[in-house]
PDB file of C-alpha atoms in Angstrom:
ATOM      1  CA  MET A   1     -52.770 -31.846-104.082  1.00 44.00           C
ATOM      2  CA  THR A   2     -51.616 -30.995-100.619  1.00 48.00           C
ATOM      3  CA  ASP A   3     -51.995 -27.200 -99.502  1.00 48.00           C
ATOM      4  CA  SER A   4     -48.530 -25.813-100.935  1.00 51.00           C
ATOM      5  CA  GLN A   5     -47.738 -24.321 -97.632  1.00 53.00           C
ATOM      6  CA  ASP A   6     -47.320 -28.053 -96.401  1.00 80.00           C
ATOM      7  CA  VAL A   7     -44.994 -28.892 -98.683  1.00 94.00           C
ATOM      8  CA  ILE A   8     -42.845 -25.494 -98.935  1.00 96.00           C
ATOM      9  CA  ALA A   9     -42.383 -22.348 -97.227  1.00 95.00           C
ATOM     10  CA  LEU A  10     -42.789 -20.270-100.194  1.00 95.00           C
ATOM     11  CA  GLU A  11     -46.461 -19.577-101.707  1.00 93.00           C
ATOM     12  CA  LEU A  12     -45.888 -19.613-105.756  1.00 93.00           C
ATOM     13  CA  GLY A  13     -49.594 -19.514-106.917  1.00 89.00           C
ATOM     14  CA  GLY A  14     -50.798 -23.097-106.890  1.00 90.00           C
ATOM     15  CA  GLN A  15     -50.553 -26.186-109.410  1.00 92.00           C
ATOM     16  CA  ALA A  16     -50.369 -25.214-112.566  1.00 95.00           C
ATOM     17  CA  ALA A  17     -52.487 -27.407-115.514  1.00 96.00           C
ATOM     18  CA  LEU A  18     -50.726 -30.898-115.297  1.00 97.00           C
ATOM     19  CA  ASP A  19     -50.585 -32.354-119.041  1.00 97.00           C
ATOM     20  CA  ALA A  20     -51.340 -35.783-119.872  1.00 98.00           C
ATOM     21  CA  ASP A  21     -47.738 -36.854-119.449  1.00 97.00           C
ATOM     22  CA  MET A  22     -47.350 -35.501-115.884  1.00 98.00           C
ATOM     23  CA  GLU A  23     -51.259 -36.470-114.748  1.00 97.00           C
ATOM     24  CA  GLY A  24     -49.752 -39.940-115.694  1.00 98.00           C
ATOM     25  CA  TYR A  25     -46.885 -39.679-113.847  1.00 97.00           C
ATOM     26  CA  PHE A  26     -48.603 -38.718-110.922  1.00 98.00           C
ATOM     27  CA  ALA A  27     -50.682 -41.325-111.127  1.00 98.00           C
ATOM     28  CA  LYS A  28     -47.793 -43.987-111.271  1.00 97.00           C
ATOM     29  CA  CYS A  29     -46.266 -42.075-108.475  1.00 96.00           C
ATOM     30  CA  GLN A  30     -49.514 -42.874-106.584  1.00 96.00           C
ATOM     31  CA  GLU A  31     -50.041 -46.418-107.723  1.00 97.00           C
ATOM     32  CA  LYS A  32     -46.250 -47.378-106.860  1.00 94.00           C
ATOM     33  CA  LEU A  33     -45.652 -45.359-103.463  1.00 92.00           C
ATOM     34  CA  GLY A  34     -49.357 -44.623-102.579  1.00 94.00           C
ATOM     35  CA  PHE A  35     -48.565 -40.986-102.414  1.00 95.00           C
ATOM     36  CA  ILE A  36     -47.091 -37.921-104.534  1.00 96.00           C
ATOM     37  CA  PRO A  37     -43.627 -36.950-103.408  1.00 97.00           C
ATOM     38  CA  ASN A  38     -43.638 -33.437-101.984  1.00 96.00           C
ATOM     39  CA  VAL A  39     -40.847 -32.385-104.353  1.00 97.00           C
ATOM     40  CA  LEU A  40     -43.058 -33.005-107.830  1.00 97.00           C
ATOM     41  CA  GLN A  41     -46.200 -30.933-105.456  1.00 96.00           C
ATOM     42  CA  ALA A  42     -43.403 -28.078-105.053  1.00 96.00           C
ATOM     43  CA  TYR A  43     -42.455 -28.111-108.843  1.00 97.00           C
ATOM     44  CA  ALA A  44     -45.872 -28.555-110.169  1.00 96.00           C
ATOM     45  CA  PHE A  45     -46.680 -24.721-109.925  1.00 96.00           C
ATOM     46  CA  ASP A  46     -44.811 -24.492-113.027  1.00 97.00           C
ATOM     47  CA  LEU A  47     -45.335 -27.453-115.734  1.00 97.00           C
ATOM     48  CA  GLN A  48     -42.272 -26.837-117.665  1.00 98.00           C
ATOM     49  CA  LYS A  49     -40.012 -26.638-114.266  1.00 97.00           C
ATOM     50  CA  LEU A  50     -42.286 -29.932-113.199  1.00 98.00           C
ATOM     51  CA  LYS A  51     -41.257 -31.631-116.789  1.00 98.00           C
ATOM     52  CA  ASN A  52     -37.460 -30.659-116.904  1.00 98.00           C
ATOM     53  CA  PHE A  53     -36.915 -31.824-112.984  1.00 98.00           C
ATOM     54  CA  VAL A  54     -38.726 -35.211-113.659  1.00 98.00           C
ATOM     55  CA  ALA A  55     -36.808 -35.757-117.213  1.00 98.00           C
ATOM     56  CA  PHE A  56     -33.565 -34.935-115.432  1.00 98.00           C
ATOM     57  CA  HIS A  57     -34.132 -36.629-112.099  1.00 98.00           C
ATOM     58  CA  ASP A  58     -35.213 -39.970-113.739  1.00 98.00           C
ATOM     59  CA  GLU A  59     -32.433 -40.068-116.684  1.00 98.00           C
ATOM     60  CA  LEU A  60     -29.645 -39.613-113.744  1.00 98.00           C
ATOM     61  CA  MET A  61     -31.610 -41.856-111.118  1.00 98.00           C
ATOM     62  CA  ILE A  62     -33.265 -44.563-113.493  1.00 96.00           C
ATOM     63  CA  GLY A  63     -31.522 -44.270-117.063  1.00 97.00           C
ATOM     64  CA  PRO A  64     -28.897 -46.661-118.422  1.00 98.00           C
ATOM     65  CA  SER A  65     -25.523 -46.541-116.424  1.00 98.00           C
ATOM     66  CA  GLY A  66     -22.837 -48.616-114.774  1.00 98.00           C
ATOM     67  CA  LEU A  67     -24.026 -47.146-111.543  1.00 98.00           C
ATOM     68  CA  SER A  68     -27.105 -49.263-109.739  1.00 98.00           C
ATOM     69  CA  LYS A  69     -29.763 -47.612-108.473  1.00 98.00           C
ATOM     70  CA  LEU A  70     -28.835 -48.358-104.926  1.00 98.00           C
ATOM     71  CA  GLU A  71     -25.576 -46.635-105.878  1.00 98.00           C
ATOM     72  CA  ARG A  72     -27.438 -43.544-107.138  1.00 98.00           C
ATOM     73  CA  GLU A  73     -29.759 -43.317-104.342  1.00 98.00           C
ATOM     74  CA  MET A  74     -26.586 -43.732-102.062  1.00 98.00           C
ATOM     75  CA  ILE A  75     -25.211 -41.172-103.363  1.00 98.00           C
ATOM     76  CA  ALA A  76     -27.831 -38.942-103.164  1.00 98.00           C
ATOM     77  CA  VAL A  77     -28.324 -39.372 -99.376  1.00 98.00           C
ATOM     78  CA  VAL A  78     -24.647 -38.861 -98.362  1.00 98.00           C
ATOM     79  CA  VAL A  79     -24.483 -35.545-100.721  1.00 98.00           C
ATOM     80  CA  SER A  80     -28.000 -34.712 -98.791  1.00 98.00           C
ATOM     81  CA  SER A  81     -25.788 -35.360 -95.470  1.00 98.00           C
ATOM     82  CA  ALA A  82     -23.116 -33.312 -96.196  1.00 98.00           C
ATOM     83  CA  ASN A  83     -25.861 -30.653 -97.212  1.00 98.00           C
ATOM     84  CA  HIS A  84     -27.918 -31.666 -93.987  1.00 97.00           C
ATOM     85  CA  CYS A  85     -31.238 -31.576 -96.601  1.00 97.00           C
ATOM     86  CA  TYR A  86     -33.717 -32.883 -94.498  1.00 96.00           C
ATOM     87  CA  TYR A  87     -36.271 -33.798 -97.575  1.00 96.00           C
ATOM     88  CA  CYS A  88     -33.658 -35.757 -99.436  1.00 96.00           C
ATOM     89  CA  LEU A  89     -32.242 -37.389 -96.427  1.00 96.00           C
ATOM     90  CA  THR A  90     -35.612 -38.745 -95.538  1.00 94.00           C
ATOM     91  CA  ALA A  91     -36.871 -39.485 -99.073  1.00 95.00           C
ATOM     92  CA  HIS A  92     -33.954 -41.039-100.211  1.00 96.00           C
ATOM     93  CA  GLY A  93     -32.811 -42.480 -97.025  1.00 94.00           C
ATOM     94  CA  ALA A  94     -36.253 -44.293 -97.217  1.00 94.00           C
ATOM     95  CA  ALA A  95     -35.377 -45.264-101.008  1.00 95.00           C
ATOM     96  CA  VAL A  96     -32.046 -46.740-100.021  1.00 96.00           C
ATOM     97  CA  ARG A  97     -33.494 -48.669 -97.134  1.00 93.00           C
ATOM     98  CA  ARG A  98     -36.406 -49.999 -99.645  1.00 92.00           C
ATOM     99  CA  LEU A  99     -33.336 -51.015-102.492  1.00 95.00           C
ATOM    100  CA  ALA A 100     -30.687 -52.320 -99.748  1.00 94.00           C
ATOM    101  CA  LYS A 101     -33.573 -54.219 -97.933  1.00 92.00           C
ATOM    102  CA  SER A 102     -31.626 -52.767 -94.900  1.00 89.00           C
ATOM    103  CA  PRO A 103     -32.806 -50.256 -92.522  1.00 87.00           C
ATOM    104  CA  ALA A 104     -29.530 -50.043 -91.107  1.00 90.00           C
ATOM    105  CA  LEU A 105     -27.625 -49.105 -94.234  1.00 93.00           C
ATOM    106  CA  GLY A 106     -30.112 -46.215 -94.952  1.00 89.00           C
ATOM    107  CA  GLU A 107     -29.569 -44.678 -91.222  1.00 90.00           C
ATOM    108  CA  GLN A 108     -25.878 -45.285 -91.288  1.00 94.00           C
ATOM    109  CA  LEU A 109     -25.682 -43.080 -94.531  1.00 95.00           C
ATOM    110  CA  VAL A 110     -28.131 -40.680 -93.345  1.00 93.00           C
ATOM    111  CA  MET A 111     -25.648 -40.271 -90.253  1.00 95.00           C
ATOM    112  CA  ASN A 112     -22.370 -40.789 -91.091  1.00 96.00           C
ATOM    113  CA  TYR A 113     -21.393 -43.448 -94.160  1.00 97.00           C
ATOM    114  CA  ARG A 114     -18.179 -43.851 -93.215  1.00 97.00           C
ATOM    115  CA  ALA A 115     -19.958 -45.968 -90.025  1.00 95.00           C
ATOM    116  CA  ALA A 116     -21.529 -48.574 -92.795  1.00 96.00           C
ATOM    117  CA  ASP A 117     -20.060 -51.866 -93.585  1.00 94.00           C
ATOM    118  CA  LEU A 118     -19.624 -51.062 -97.268  1.00 96.00           C
ATOM    119  CA  GLU A 119     -17.627 -52.304-100.262  1.00 96.00           C
ATOM    120  CA  PRO A 120     -14.185 -50.852-101.253  1.00 97.00           C
ATOM    121  CA  ARG A 121     -15.975 -49.288-104.449  1.00 97.00           C
ATOM    122  CA  GLN A 122     -18.924 -48.348-102.422  1.00 98.00           C
ATOM    123  CA  ARG A 123     -16.718 -46.409-100.039  1.00 98.00           C
ATOM    124  CA  ALA A 124     -14.638 -44.983-103.042  1.00 98.00           C
ATOM    125  CA  MET A 125     -17.819 -43.950-104.564  1.00 98.00           C
ATOM    126  CA  LEU A 126     -19.268 -42.377-101.384  1.00 98.00           C
ATOM    127  CA  ASP A 127     -15.672 -40.725-100.791  1.00 98.00           C
ATOM    128  CA  PHE A 128     -15.686 -39.010-104.074  1.00 98.00           C
ATOM    129  CA  ALA A 129     -19.413 -37.879-103.712  1.00 98.00           C
ATOM    130  CA  TRP A 130     -18.730 -36.321-100.176  1.00 98.00           C
ATOM    131  CA  LYS A 131     -15.431 -34.333-101.473  1.00 98.00           C
ATOM    132  CA  LEU A 132     -17.328 -33.050-104.412  1.00 98.00           C
ATOM    133  CA  SER A 133     -19.744 -31.713-102.199  1.00 98.00           C
ATOM    134  CA  LYS A 134     -17.909 -30.203 -99.588  1.00 98.00           C
ATOM    135  CA  SER A 135     -15.051 -29.265-101.449  1.00 98.00           C
ATOM    136  CA  PRO A 136     -14.989 -29.531-105.184  1.00 98.00           C
ATOM    137  CA  GLU A 137     -11.664 -27.318-105.612  1.00 98.00           C
ATOM    138  CA  LEU A 138     -10.041 -30.049-104.735  1.00 98.00           C
ATOM    139  CA  ILE A 139     -10.894 -32.576-106.851  1.00 98.00           C
ATOM    140  CA  GLU A 140      -7.674 -33.677-108.822  1.00 98.00           C
ATOM    141  CA  GLU A 141      -6.879 -36.583-111.063  1.00 98.00           C
ATOM    142  CA  ALA A 142      -5.666 -38.528-107.761  1.00 98.00           C
ATOM    143  CA  ASP A 143      -9.459 -38.844-106.874  1.00 98.00           C
ATOM    144  CA  ARG A 144     -10.590 -40.071-110.455  1.00 98.00           C
ATOM    145  CA  GLN A 145      -7.492 -42.281-110.315  1.00 98.00           C
ATOM    146  CA  ALA A 146      -9.130 -43.775-106.816  1.00 98.00           C
ATOM    147  CA  LEU A 147     -12.270 -44.259-108.777  1.00 98.00           C
ATOM    148  CA  ARG A 148     -10.867 -45.963-111.540  1.00 98.00           C
ATOM    149  CA  ALA A 149      -8.648 -48.413-109.209  1.00 98.00           C
ATOM    150  CA  ALA A 150     -11.633 -49.373-107.430  1.00 98.00           C
ATOM    151  CA  GLY A 151     -13.730 -50.439-111.063  1.00 98.00           C
ATOM    152  CA  PHE A 152     -15.025 -47.327-112.078  1.00 98.00           C
ATOM    153  CA  SER A 153     -15.032 -46.254-115.910  1.00 98.00           C
ATOM    154  CA  ASP A 154     -14.889 -42.887-116.774  1.00 98.00           C
ATOM    155  CA  ARG A 155     -18.641 -42.648-117.697  1.00 98.00           C
ATOM    156  CA  ASP A 156     -19.311 -43.930-114.382  1.00 98.00           C
ATOM    157  CA  ILE A 157     -17.095 -41.352-112.878  1.00 98.00           C
ATOM    158  CA  TRP A 158     -19.321 -38.779-115.105  1.00 98.00           C
ATOM    159  CA  ASP A 159     -22.718 -40.194-113.906  1.00 98.00           C
ATOM    160  CA  MET A 160     -21.785 -40.371-110.285  1.00 98.00           C
ATOM    161  CA  SER A 161     -20.652 -36.901-110.478  1.00 98.00           C
ATOM    162  CA  ALA A 162     -23.982 -35.685-112.313  1.00 98.00           C
ATOM    163  CA  VAL A 163     -26.056 -37.349-109.644  1.00 98.00           C
ATOM    164  CA  ALA A 164     -24.030 -35.570-106.788  1.00 98.00           C
ATOM    165  CA  GLY A 165     -24.018 -32.538-108.728  1.00 98.00           C
ATOM    166  CA  PHE A 166     -27.937 -32.665-109.132  1.00 98.00           C
ATOM    167  CA  PHE A 167     -28.531 -33.711-105.628  1.00 98.00           C
ATOM    168  CA  ASN A 168     -26.686 -30.526-104.300  1.00 98.00           C
ATOM    169  CA  MET A 169     -28.545 -28.276-106.761  1.00 98.00           C
ATOM    170  CA  THR A 170     -32.041 -30.021-105.253  1.00 97.00           C
ATOM    171  CA  ASN A 171     -30.854 -29.938-101.523  1.00 98.00           C
ATOM    172  CA  ARG A 172     -30.201 -26.103-101.715  1.00 98.00           C
ATOM    173  CA  LEU A 173     -33.985 -25.838-103.468  1.00 97.00           C
ATOM    174  CA  ALA A 174     -35.340 -27.659-100.754  1.00 97.00           C
ATOM    175  CA  SER A 175     -33.369 -26.189 -98.129  1.00 97.00           C
ATOM    176  CA  ALA A 176     -34.050 -22.394 -99.299  1.00 97.00           C
ATOM    177  CA  SER A 177     -37.944 -23.254 -99.602  1.00 97.00           C
ATOM    178  CA  ASP A 178     -37.990 -25.531 -96.232  1.00 97.00           C
ATOM    179  CA  MET A 179     -39.484 -28.373 -98.334  1.00 97.00           C
ATOM    180  CA  ARG A 180     -40.898 -30.895 -96.172  1.00 95.00           C
ATOM    181  CA  PRO A 181     -40.940 -34.585 -96.566  1.00 94.00           C
ATOM    182  CA  ASN A 182     -43.769 -37.116 -96.822  1.00 92.00           C
ATOM    183  CA  LYS A 183     -44.828 -38.558 -93.480  1.00 90.00           C
ATOM    184  CA  GLU A 184     -44.653 -41.833 -95.422  1.00 90.00           C
ATOM    185  CA  TYR A 185     -41.281 -41.849 -96.090  1.00 86.00           C
ATOM    186  CA  MET A 186     -40.333 -41.674 -92.080  1.00 79.00           C
ATOM    187  CA  THR A 187     -42.204 -45.321 -91.659  1.00 76.00           C
ATOM    188  CA  MET A 188     -40.703 -46.979 -94.974  1.00 70.00           C
ATOM    189  CA  VAL A 189     -38.498 -50.269 -94.247  1.00 65.00           C
ATOM    190  CA  ARG A 190     -38.014 -49.812 -90.684  1.00 59.00           C
ATOM    191  CA  ASP A 191     -37.923 -53.326 -89.419  1.00 62.00           C
TER     192      ASP A 191
END
């Protein structure tokens, strides 16, 4: 565990005692990634908040869905781009680079998803995620119909909306606390 001041700009009282489930989760992160993501370290001041965050994140990002893991990470990056969230752009940009095996796609989504060579389905999905993040009051039936025409089911639309909503929330927490991304994300899948 790093010093909380290296992770966020708020002093929240240090890490709570982790239960066996969260100890195991941290160990799995360490094994798979080689580090504990700072977002987990930020939430670790309160065991219940950490568990809630992990459960919701994992349900949305790796749970059953008509959206691939890559598509969900793409939504995370585009929402984070709309919100200029440094932490999530860095962390989820790395995830897109890894899942797509494409450094270029990860960077294009971070900077301007419209510059990326996307399939029509992906473009429709990201247009929706962007609009939902920037102008949610303007979402209307035509937006849902455009997604259906691109091949998405209503369940898929729910899932993409939930992922976009989750990252709009986490972007705001990350920005409010000046959450710092792990340095390791910066060099992942760059060539």
